[in-house]
Coordinates of C-alpha atoms and ligand atoms in Angstrom, one line a residue:
M1050 CA -84.8 159.0 -1.2
S1051 CA -87.1 156.1 -0.5
D1052 CA -84.6 153.7 -2.0
L1053 CA -83.4 150.9 0.3
A1054 CA -79.8 151.8 -0.7
D1055 CA -80.1 155.0 1.4
L1056 CA -80.9 153.3 4.7
T1057 CA -78.4 153.3 7.5
I1058 CA -77.2 150.0 8.8
D1059 CA -79.3 150.3 11.9
E1060 CA -82.4 151.0 9.8
A1061 CA -81.6 148.2 7.4
G1062 CA -81.1 145.8 10.3
A1063 CA -84.4 146.8 11.8
G1064 CA -86.3 146.3 8.5
L1065 CA -84.7 142.9 8.0
R1066 CA -85.9 141.8 11.4
T1067 CA -89.5 143.1 11.0
G1068 CA -89.6 141.4 7.6
N1069 CA -90.1 144.6 5.6
F1070 CA -87.5 143.5 3.2
T1071 CA -84.9 140.7 2.8
A1072 CA -81.1 140.7 2.7
T1073 CA -81.5 139.9 -1.0
D1074 CA -83.6 143.1 -1.4
L1075 CA -80.8 145.1 0.2
L1076 CA -78.2 143.5 -2.0
D1077 CA -80.3 144.2 -5.1
A1078 CA -80.6 147.8 -4.0
A1079 CA -76.8 148.2 -3.6
L1080 CA -76.2 146.5 -6.9
R1081 CA -78.7 148.7 -8.7
R1082 CA -76.9 151.7 -7.2
A1083 CA -73.6 150.3 -8.4
A1084 CA -75.1 149.7 -11.9
V1085 CA -75.9 153.4 -12.1
T1086 CA -72.9 154.9 -10.5
E1087 CA -69.9 152.6 -11.4
A1088 CA -69.6 154.0 -14.9
H1089 CA -69.0 157.4 -13.3
L1090 CA -67.0 156.4 -10.3
H1091 CA -65.1 153.1 -10.6
A1092 CA -65.3 152.5 -6.9
Y1093 CA -65.1 148.7 -7.3
L1094 CA -62.4 146.6 -8.9
T1095 CA -64.4 143.4 -8.5
I1096 CA -68.1 142.9 -7.8
D1097 CA -68.6 139.4 -6.5
H1098 CA -72.2 138.9 -7.8
D1099 CA -72.3 135.1 -7.1
G1100 CA -70.7 135.2 -3.7
A1101 CA -72.8 138.2 -2.6
R1102 CA -76.0 136.5 -3.7
A1103 CA -75.2 133.3 -1.9
A1104 CA -74.3 135.2 1.3
A1105 CA -77.6 137.2 1.1
A1106 CA -79.6 134.0 0.6
T1107 CA -77.8 132.4 3.6
A1108 CA -78.5 135.6 5.7
D1109 CA -82.2 135.4 4.7
R1110 CA -82.4 131.8 5.9
S1111 CA -80.8 132.9 9.3
L1112 CA -83.2 135.8 9.6
A1113 CA -86.2 133.6 8.8
A1114 CA -85.0 131.4 11.6
G1115 CA -85.0 134.3 14.0
D1116 CA -81.3 135.2 14.2
D1117 CA -81.2 138.3 16.2
E1118 CA -77.6 138.3 17.5
R1119 CA -75.5 139.6 14.6
P1120 CA -75.9 143.3 13.7
L1121 CA -74.2 142.9 10.3
L1122 CA -76.3 140.0 9.2
G1123 CA -77.5 140.6 5.7
I1124 CA -75.8 144.0 5.4
P1125 CA -74.0 144.6 2.1
V1126 CA -70.4 145.8 2.6
A1127 CA -67.5 146.8 0.4
L1128 CA -63.9 145.8 1.2
K1129 CA -60.7 147.6 0.1
D1130 CA -58.8 145.3 -2.3
N1131 CA -55.8 145.0 0.0
M1132 CA -58.0 142.8 2.3
V1133 CA -57.3 139.2 1.4
T1134 CA -60.5 137.4 0.4
R1135 CA -60.6 133.7 -0.2
G1136 CA -61.7 132.9 -3.8
V1137 CA -62.1 136.6 -4.7
V1138 CA -59.3 138.1 -6.7
T1139 CA -57.2 140.5 -4.5
T1140 CA -54.8 142.9 -6.2
A1141 CA -54.0 145.8 -3.8
S1142 CA -54.5 147.7 -7.1
S1143 CA -51.1 146.5 -8.3
Q1144 CA -50.2 144.8 -11.6
I1145 CA -47.9 142.6 -9.6
L1146 CA -50.9 140.9 -8.0
A1147 CA -53.1 140.9 -11.1
G1148 CA -55.4 137.9 -11.0
W1149 CA -54.2 136.6 -7.6
N1150 CA -56.9 134.4 -6.1
P1151 CA -56.1 134.0 -2.4
P1152 CA -56.5 130.6 -0.7
Y1153 CA -57.5 132.2 2.6
D1154 CA -59.5 135.0 4.3
G1155 CA -57.9 137.7 6.4
T1156 CA -59.2 137.8 10.0
A1157 CA -61.4 140.8 9.5
V1158 CA -62.9 139.3 6.4
A1159 CA -63.5 136.0 8.2
R1160 CA -65.2 137.9 11.1
L1161 CA -67.5 139.7 8.6
R1162 CA -68.5 136.4 7.0
E1163 CA -69.2 134.9 10.5
G1164 CA -71.2 137.9 11.3
G1165 CA -73.3 137.3 8.2
A1166 CA -72.3 140.5 6.3
V1167 CA -72.8 140.3 2.5
I1168 CA -69.5 141.2 0.8
V1169 CA -70.5 143.0 -2.4
G1170 CA -67.0 143.3 -3.8
K1171 CA -63.5 144.7 -3.6
T1172 CA -62.8 148.4 -3.9
N1173 CA -60.2 150.5 -5.6
L1174 CA -57.2 152.0 -3.8
D1175 CA -53.8 153.6 -4.5
E1176 CA -51.4 150.7 -5.3
F1177 CA -50.5 149.0 -2.0
A1178 CA -52.4 151.8 -0.2
M1179 CA -49.6 154.3 -1.1
G1180 CA -51.3 157.6 -1.9
S1181 CA -54.0 160.1 -1.0
S1182 CA -56.2 160.2 -4.1
T1183 CA -56.7 156.7 -5.5
E1184 CA -55.0 157.9 -8.7
N1185 CA -52.1 155.5 -8.0
S1186 CA -54.2 152.5 -8.8
A1187 CA -52.9 150.3 -11.7
Y1188 CA -56.5 149.9 -12.8
G1189 CA -57.4 153.6 -13.2
P1190 CA -58.6 156.2 -10.7
T1191 CA -61.9 156.3 -8.6
R1192 CA -63.8 159.6 -8.9
N1193 CA -65.5 161.6 -6.2
P1194 CA -69.3 161.3 -6.4
W1195 CA -69.7 164.9 -5.2
D1196 CA -67.8 166.1 -8.3
T1197 CA -66.5 163.5 -10.7
D1198 CA -63.7 165.9 -11.8
T1199 CA -62.2 165.5 -8.3
V1200 CA -60.5 162.7 -6.4
P1201 CA -62.3 160.8 -3.6
G1202 CA -59.1 160.9 -1.5
G1203 CA -57.1 157.8 -0.8
S1204 CA -55.9 155.4 -0.4
S1205 CA -59.3 153.9 0.5
G1206 CA -61.1 156.0 -2.1
G1207 CA -63.1 153.1 -3.6
S1208 CA -64.7 152.1 -0.3
A1209 CA -65.4 155.8 0.5
A1210 CA -67.0 156.4 -2.8
A1211 CA -69.1 153.2 -2.7
V1212 CA -70.4 154.1 0.8
A1213 CA -71.1 157.7 -0.2
V1214 CA -73.4 156.7 -3.0
G1215 CA -74.9 153.6 -1.4
S1216 CA -73.5 150.9 -3.6
A1217 CA -72.5 149.4 -0.2
F1218 CA -74.1 150.1 3.2
G1219 CA -70.7 150.2 4.9
G1220 CA -67.1 149.8 3.8
Y1221 CA -63.7 148.9 5.1
G1222 CA -60.3 150.5 4.3
S1223 CA -56.9 150.6 5.8
D1224 CA -55.3 153.6 7.5
T1225 CA -51.5 153.8 7.6
G1226 CA -51.2 157.6 7.5
G1227 CA -54.8 158.7 7.0
S1228 CA -56.1 156.4 4.2
V1229 CA -59.5 155.9 5.9
R1230 CA -60.0 159.3 7.4
Q1231 CA -58.9 161.5 4.5
P1232 CA -61.1 159.8 1.9
A1233 CA -64.0 159.9 4.4
S1234 CA -63.4 163.6 4.7
L1235 CA -63.4 164.1 1.0
T1236 CA -66.5 162.1 0.3
G1237 CA -68.7 163.2 3.2
T1238 CA -68.6 159.9 5.0
V1239 CA -67.5 158.8 8.5
G1240 CA -64.1 157.1 8.7
V1241 CA -62.3 155.5 11.6
K1242 CA -58.7 154.5 12.4
P1243 CA -59.0 152.4 15.5
T1244 CA -56.3 152.1 18.2
Y1245 CA -53.3 150.2 16.7
G1246 CA -53.9 146.5 17.5
L1247 CA -57.7 146.7 17.9
V1248 CA -58.4 145.1 14.5
S1249 CA -56.2 142.2 13.4
R1250 CA -53.9 142.9 10.5
Y1251 CA -53.8 139.2 9.5
G1252 CA -54.7 139.1 5.8
L1253 CA -54.3 142.8 5.3
I1254 CA -51.6 143.2 2.6
A1255 CA -48.9 144.9 4.6
F1256 CA -47.7 148.4 3.7
A1257 CA -46.1 149.7 7.0
S1258 CA -46.8 147.1 9.7
S1259 CA -46.3 149.4 12.7
L1260 CA -48.8 151.9 11.4
D1261 CA -51.4 149.9 9.4
Q1262 CA -54.9 149.5 10.8
I1263 CA -58.2 148.3 9.2
G1264 CA -61.0 150.7 9.8
P1265 CA -64.6 151.3 8.7
L1266 CA -66.2 153.8 6.4
A1267 CA -69.9 154.6 7.0
R1268 CA -72.6 157.1 6.5
T1269 CA -73.3 157.7 10.2
V1270 CA -71.3 157.5 13.4
A1271 CA -73.6 154.7 14.7
D1272 CA -73.0 152.7 11.5
A1273 CA -69.2 153.2 11.9
A1274 CA -69.4 151.8 15.5
T1275 CA -71.4 148.8 14.3
L1276 CA -68.9 148.1 11.5
L1277 CA -65.9 148.4 13.8
E1278 CA -67.5 146.1 16.4
G1279 CA -67.9 143.6 13.6
V1280 CA -64.1 143.2 13.1
A1281 CA -62.4 144.3 16.4
G1282 CA -60.8 141.9 18.8
W1283 CA -57.8 139.8 19.6
D1284 CA -56.5 137.4 17.0
R1285 CA -53.8 134.8 17.7
L1286 CA -52.7 135.2 14.0
D1287 CA -51.6 138.8 14.6
A1288 CA -48.9 139.1 17.2
T1289 CA -49.6 142.8 17.5
S1290 CA -53.3 142.4 18.1
Y1291 CA -54.6 143.8 21.4
H1292 CA -55.4 141.1 24.0
G1293 CA -57.6 142.6 26.6
D1294 CA -61.1 144.1 27.3
L1295 CA -62.4 145.9 24.2
P1296 CA -63.7 149.4 24.5
D1297 CA -67.5 149.7 24.5
I1298 CA -67.4 151.4 21.1
S1299 CA -71.1 152.1 20.6
G1300 CA -72.0 152.2 24.3
S1301 CA -72.1 156.0 24.8
L1302 CA -73.3 157.5 21.5
E1303 CA -76.1 159.3 23.2
A1304 CA -74.1 160.5 26.2
G1305 CA -73.3 164.0 24.9
V1306 CA -70.2 166.1 25.8
E1307 CA -71.3 167.9 28.9
G1308 CA -68.2 168.5 31.0
L1309 CA -65.8 166.8 28.6
R1310 CA -62.5 168.6 28.0
I1311 CA -61.9 169.0 24.3
G1312 CA -58.5 170.3 23.0
V1313 CA -58.2 172.0 19.6
V1314 CA -54.8 171.2 18.2
S1315 CA -53.1 174.6 17.4
E1316 CA -50.6 173.1 15.0
L1317 CA -53.4 171.7 12.9
T1318 CA -55.7 174.7 12.9
G1319 CA -53.5 177.4 11.4
E1320 CA -51.2 177.8 8.4
G1321 CA -51.5 175.3 5.6
I1322 CA -55.2 174.6 6.3
D1323 CA -57.7 175.9 3.8
P1324 CA -59.7 178.9 5.3
E1325 CA -63.1 177.3 4.6
V1326 CA -62.0 174.1 6.3
L1327 CA -60.8 176.1 9.3
S1328 CA -64.0 178.1 9.6
A1329 CA -66.1 174.9 9.4
T1330 CA -63.9 173.5 12.2
R1331 CA -64.5 176.5 14.4
V1332 CA -68.3 176.4 13.9
V1333 CA -68.3 172.8 15.1
V1334 CA -66.0 173.6 18.1
D1335 CA -68.4 176.4 19.1
R1336 CA -71.3 174.1 18.9
L1337 CA -69.5 171.5 21.1
S1338 CA -68.9 174.3 23.6
D1339 CA -72.7 175.1 23.4
A1340 CA -73.3 171.5 24.2
G1341 CA -71.4 171.8 27.4
A1342 CA -67.8 170.8 26.4
V1343 CA -64.9 172.7 27.9
I1344 CA -62.8 173.8 25.0
S1345 CA -59.1 174.7 25.1
E1346 CA -56.2 175.2 22.7
V1347 CA -53.6 172.4 22.9
S1348 CA -50.1 172.3 21.4
L1349 CA -48.5 169.2 19.9
P1350 CA -45.2 170.8 19.1
S1351 CA -43.6 167.7 17.4
T1352 CA -46.4 167.3 14.9
E1353 CA -44.4 169.7 12.8
Y1354 CA -42.0 166.9 12.1
A1355 CA -44.6 164.0 12.0
L1356 CA -45.1 164.1 8.2
S1357 CA -41.3 163.9 7.5
A1358 CA -40.9 161.1 10.0
Y1359 CA -43.8 159.2 8.5
Y1360 CA -42.3 159.4 5.0
L1361 CA -39.2 157.7 6.3
I1362 CA -40.8 155.1 8.6
A1363 CA -43.6 154.1 6.2
P1364 CA -41.4 153.6 3.1
A1365 CA -38.7 151.9 5.2
E1366 CA -41.2 149.3 6.4
A1367 CA -42.8 149.1 2.9
S1368 CA -39.4 148.3 1.3
A1369 CA -39.1 145.3 3.6
N1370 CA -42.8 144.2 3.3
L1371 CA -42.8 144.4 -0.5
A1372 CA -39.7 142.2 -0.9
R1373 CA -42.0 139.2 -1.0
F1374 CA -43.4 140.2 -4.4
D1375 CA -40.7 138.7 -6.5
G1376 CA -42.5 136.6 -9.2
V1377 CA -42.0 133.4 -7.3
R1378 CA -45.0 133.1 -5.1
Y1379 CA -47.9 135.3 -6.3
G1380 CA -49.2 137.1 -9.2
L1381 CA -47.1 138.4 -12.1
R1382 CA -44.0 136.8 -13.3
V1383 CA -41.9 138.2 -16.1
D1384 CA -39.4 135.6 -17.3
G1385 CA -35.7 136.2 -17.5
E1386 CA -32.4 134.3 -18.2
T1387 CA -31.7 133.9 -14.5
T1388 CA -33.8 133.8 -11.4
E1389 CA -32.4 137.2 -10.4
E1390 CA -33.3 138.7 -13.8
M1391 CA -36.8 137.2 -13.5
M1392 CA -37.2 138.9 -10.2
A1393 CA -35.8 142.2 -11.4
K1394 CA -38.0 142.3 -14.5
T1395 CA -41.1 141.2 -12.5
R1396 CA -40.6 144.0 -10.0
A1397 CA -39.8 146.6 -12.6
D1398 CA -43.0 145.7 -14.6
G1399 CA -45.2 144.9 -11.7
F1400 CA -44.8 148.0 -9.4
G1401 CA -46.1 151.4 -10.4
P1402 CA -44.1 154.6 -10.0
E1403 CA -45.2 155.6 -6.5
V1404 CA -44.5 152.2 -5.1
T1405 CA -41.1 152.2 -6.8
R1406 CA -40.4 155.6 -5.3
R1407 CA -41.3 154.3 -1.8
I1408 CA -39.2 151.2 -2.1
L1409 CA -36.2 153.3 -3.2
L1410 CA -36.7 155.9 -0.4
G1411 CA -37.2 153.2 2.2
T1412 CA -34.2 151.2 1.1
Y1413 CA -32.1 154.3 1.2
A1414 CA -33.3 155.3 4.6
L1415 CA -32.3 151.9 6.0
S1416 CA -29.0 151.6 4.2
A1417 CA -25.8 151.3 6.3
G1418 CA -24.3 154.7 6.8
Y1419 CA -27.7 156.5 6.5
Y1420 CA -29.8 154.4 8.9
D1421 CA -29.3 156.5 12.0
A1422 CA -29.5 159.8 10.2
F1423 CA -32.8 159.0 8.6
Y1424 CA -34.6 156.0 10.0
G1425 CA -33.2 156.4 13.6
Q1426 CA -34.0 160.1 13.6
A1427 CA -37.6 159.4 12.4
Q1428 CA -38.1 156.9 15.2
R1429 CA -37.0 159.5 17.7
V1430 CA -39.5 161.9 16.3
R1431 CA -42.1 159.2 16.6
T1432 CA -41.3 159.0 20.3
L1433 CA -41.7 162.8 20.7
V1434 CA -45.1 162.7 18.9
R1435 CA -46.2 160.0 21.3
Q1436 CA -45.1 162.0 24.3
D1437 CA -46.9 165.1 22.9
F1438 CA -50.1 163.2 22.8
A1439 CA -49.6 161.7 26.3
T1440 CA -48.9 165.2 27.7
A1441 CA -52.0 166.6 26.0
Y1442 CA -54.2 163.8 27.4
E1443 CA -53.2 164.8 30.9
R1444 CA -55.1 168.1 30.3
V1445 CA -57.9 167.1 27.9
D1446 CA -60.1 164.1 27.2
V1447 CA -60.0 164.3 23.4
L1448 CA -58.3 166.3 20.7
V1449 CA -59.9 167.8 17.6
S1450 CA -58.7 169.2 14.3
P1451 CA -59.7 169.2 10.6
T1452 CA -59.2 165.8 9.0
S1453 CA -57.7 167.1 5.7
P1454 CA -56.2 170.5 4.9
T1455 CA -58.3 170.8 1.8
T1456 CA -61.5 169.5 0.3
A1457 CA -61.4 167.2 -2.7
F1458 CA -58.9 168.4 -5.4
E1459 CA -59.1 167.9 -9.1
I1460 CA -58.0 164.7 -10.7
G1461 CA -54.4 165.2 -11.9
A1462 CA -53.8 168.3 -9.8
K1463 CA -51.1 166.6 -7.5
V1464 CA -49.9 163.6 -9.5
S1465 CA -46.7 165.2 -10.6
D1466 CA -46.0 166.7 -7.2
P1467 CA -45.5 164.0 -4.6
L1468 CA -44.8 166.4 -1.8
A1469 CA -48.1 168.3 -2.3
M1470 CA -49.8 164.9 -2.3
Y1471 CA -48.0 163.8 0.9
Y1472 CA -49.2 167.0 2.6
S1473 CA -52.8 165.8 2.4
D1474 CA -52.2 163.6 5.4
V1475 CA -50.6 166.3 7.7
C1476 CA -53.6 166.2 10.1
T1477 CA -54.0 162.4 10.2
I1478 CA -50.4 161.1 10.4
P1479 CA -49.7 162.0 14.0
S1480 CA -52.3 159.5 15.3
N1481 CA -50.8 156.7 13.2
L1482 CA -47.4 157.5 14.7
S1483 CA -48.8 157.5 18.2
G1484 CA -51.0 154.4 17.6
D1485 CA -54.0 156.2 19.1
P1486 CA -57.5 156.1 17.6
A1487 CA -58.9 158.9 15.4
M1488 CA -61.9 159.4 13.2
S1489 CA -63.4 161.8 10.7
V1490 CA -67.0 163.1 10.7
P1491 CA -68.5 165.1 7.8
V1492 CA -69.6 168.5 9.1
A1493 CA -70.2 170.9 6.2
L1494 CA -69.8 171.7 2.5
D1495 CA -67.4 174.2 1.1
E1496 CA -68.5 176.9 -1.3
G1497 CA -68.0 174.5 -4.2
G1498 CA -70.3 172.0 -2.6
L1499 CA -67.6 169.6 -1.5
P1500 CA -67.6 168.0 2.0
I1501 CA -65.5 169.0 4.9
G1502 CA -64.4 166.5 7.6
F1503 CA -63.8 167.1 11.3
Q1504 CA -61.3 164.9 13.2
V1505 CA -61.7 163.5 16.7
M1506 CA -58.7 161.9 18.3
A1507 CA -58.6 160.0 21.6
P1508 CA -56.0 158.2 23.8
A1509 CA -55.3 154.5 23.1
L1510 CA -58.4 152.3 23.6
G1511 CA -60.4 155.5 24.0
E1512 CA -62.9 154.5 21.3
E1513 CA -65.9 154.8 23.6
L1514 CA -65.0 158.4 24.3
M1515 CA -64.1 159.2 20.7
F1516 CA -67.4 157.8 19.3
R1517 CA -69.3 159.7 22.0
V1518 CA -67.7 163.0 20.9
A1519 CA -68.1 162.1 17.2
A1520 CA -71.8 161.4 17.7
E1521 CA -72.2 164.9 19.3
V1522 CA -70.2 166.4 16.3
E1523 CA -72.7 164.6 14.0
R1524 CA -75.7 166.0 15.8
A1525 CA -74.2 169.5 16.2
A1526 CA -73.2 169.7 12.5
E1527 CA -76.6 168.5 11.2
F1528 CA -74.8 167.3 8.1
T1529 CA -77.4 165.2 6.3
V1530 CA -76.7 165.8 2.7
R1531 CA -75.9 162.8 0.6
A1532 CA -73.5 162.6 -2.4
R1533 CA -75.1 164.3 -5.4
L1534 CA -74.6 161.6 -7.9
A1535 CA -76.7 159.3 -5.7
T1536 CA -79.6 161.7 -5.4
S1537 CA -79.7 163.2 -8.9
E1538 CA -79.0 160.3 -11.1
V1539 CA -80.6 157.5 -9.2
D1540 CA -83.8 159.3 -8.4
A1541 CA -84.2 160.3 -12.0
Ligands
LIG385 N1 -51.3 159.0 1.9 C1 -50.4 158.3 2.8 C2 -49.4 157.6 2.1 O1 -49.3 157.7 0.9 C3 -51.2 157.4 3.7 C4 -51.6 156.1 3.0 C5 -52.3 155.2 3.9 O2 -52.8 155.5 5.0 N2 -52.4 153.9 3.5 O3 -48.5 156.9 2.6

C-alpha cells in the first residue's frame, strides 16, 4: 500500500508541498492504477491523457513557485460524463451525444480547472443519470471493484469505482435521487449530495432540474469536504444557485458529536432494508451514542410516498429537459424525409430503453387530464416530505439511516425489473425532494465482503454539521479497508 495512488487528498497535497513527489507523479500513479483496473471495471469512458498531463505540468510549475492556496492543486480527479467539459467528449453515456465535443466548461468544471485540479477523464454513468447500477450506459456497464460480478451502483458508478480503486484521488457525480450516495455506499466510498443550490448546475446535463446536484465521491470524509469546497458557491449562470454565506464545510471535522441530537429515521430502518445493513447501522448508532450523541427515533411519515412522487416528478422534468436532443443541435442525427421524421428517428435510435421509458412516463404525467392526478399529486407529496423534515429538525440536529437498502447486487439482477431497481433509492430520494444535504459514509462489510454505507442528513445549508457527524461516523466505524481489486492486483 505504499503506492501514491492510495494517498488521501490531504496526504497528497502535503507531499506535493514538501516536494516528496510532483503532480505528474500523482497523475502517473492514477494512470498506472487505471491501466491495471480498467479492463476489469470500465469506470472511464474517456481518459484525457494529454489534457491531464498538461494540467499536471502546469500544477507542478505553480507548486514550484510556492502556490499554497489551492487545496486541489495537482490532485487527479474523475468527472461523471454528464459534466460538460470543453474539448473533451461528453456523452452522458448516451448514443444521442456520441462524439459531442462541448465548446464550453460547466461551472464546476471551470472551478476545478481554476483550482488546479488535474482532470483524469470522464466516467461512466447510467444514460442521462437514469438508473442505480450504471448498467443503463450505452457504452456497457461499470463493475464493482469489490466483486466484479456486481454493480457499483449508479448512476455515478464510474466515478465511484475510479475513486474506490485509486484511478482518481477524488471524483464528482450528480445526485438527483441518490446517484452519488448510493454508488458511494456500494463501493465503500464517501458520497455527498449538497444542499440544492450549493453547487452550480450550469454545464451539468439536466435530468430533473429541481432535484439535480453535483456532489463529490471520495475515500475519506475530509477529502469529500475538500472536493465539495472546490466547486461550491454562487454562480450567476445558474438562477437556482445559492447566493449567500457558504457553510464552513470542513470547519468542524474534529468537533465530535457530544450533545448533538441524532434522529434515526424509523421508516428507513425497518421493513425492506437488508438485515445485515440494518445491524451495521445500529452498531454505528450505538457508537455515536457512546461518543456522546443523544439518540432518538424520528418518524418521517410521508417518506412512504417519496419514491412514488419522485418517479413522477423526475421523469416529468426529464421529458421536458430531453426535448432538446432532436438531431438538430448536438450529437447523433438520423436522416429522414422530413424534419419531423429526422427528429423521430434520431430520438428513437439515440435514446436507450430506460430513457425512453422515463420520457413516456413523464409526458404522460404532464398530459392534460392527468396532470393534476399525477404531477400535481406528486408535488403535494413533495411538500409533505419537506414538512416532515422541517418538523423533525425541530427535535433533532441531524437524521441518520442506511444509504441503500442492500449492498451491491449482481450485474443483470434487476435490469428487467425497473421497480426493483427504483427501490434502490428509497433511503436517498427524500433528501432530494426536500433539497436538504445528505451524505454516505462507508461503515462495514457484509458477510459477502461488500461495503455498507451509512447516511447522514442535515437541514438545508447544514453541511458543517453534517460533515462533523460524518467524520465521527468514520472514526467510530473504523472502516479502513480498500477495494480488493486495488490491493490484490496492483500490489502483485
Ligand atoms: N436511481 C434514480 C433514478 O434512476 C436516481 C438517479 C440519480 O440520482 N441521477 O432516477
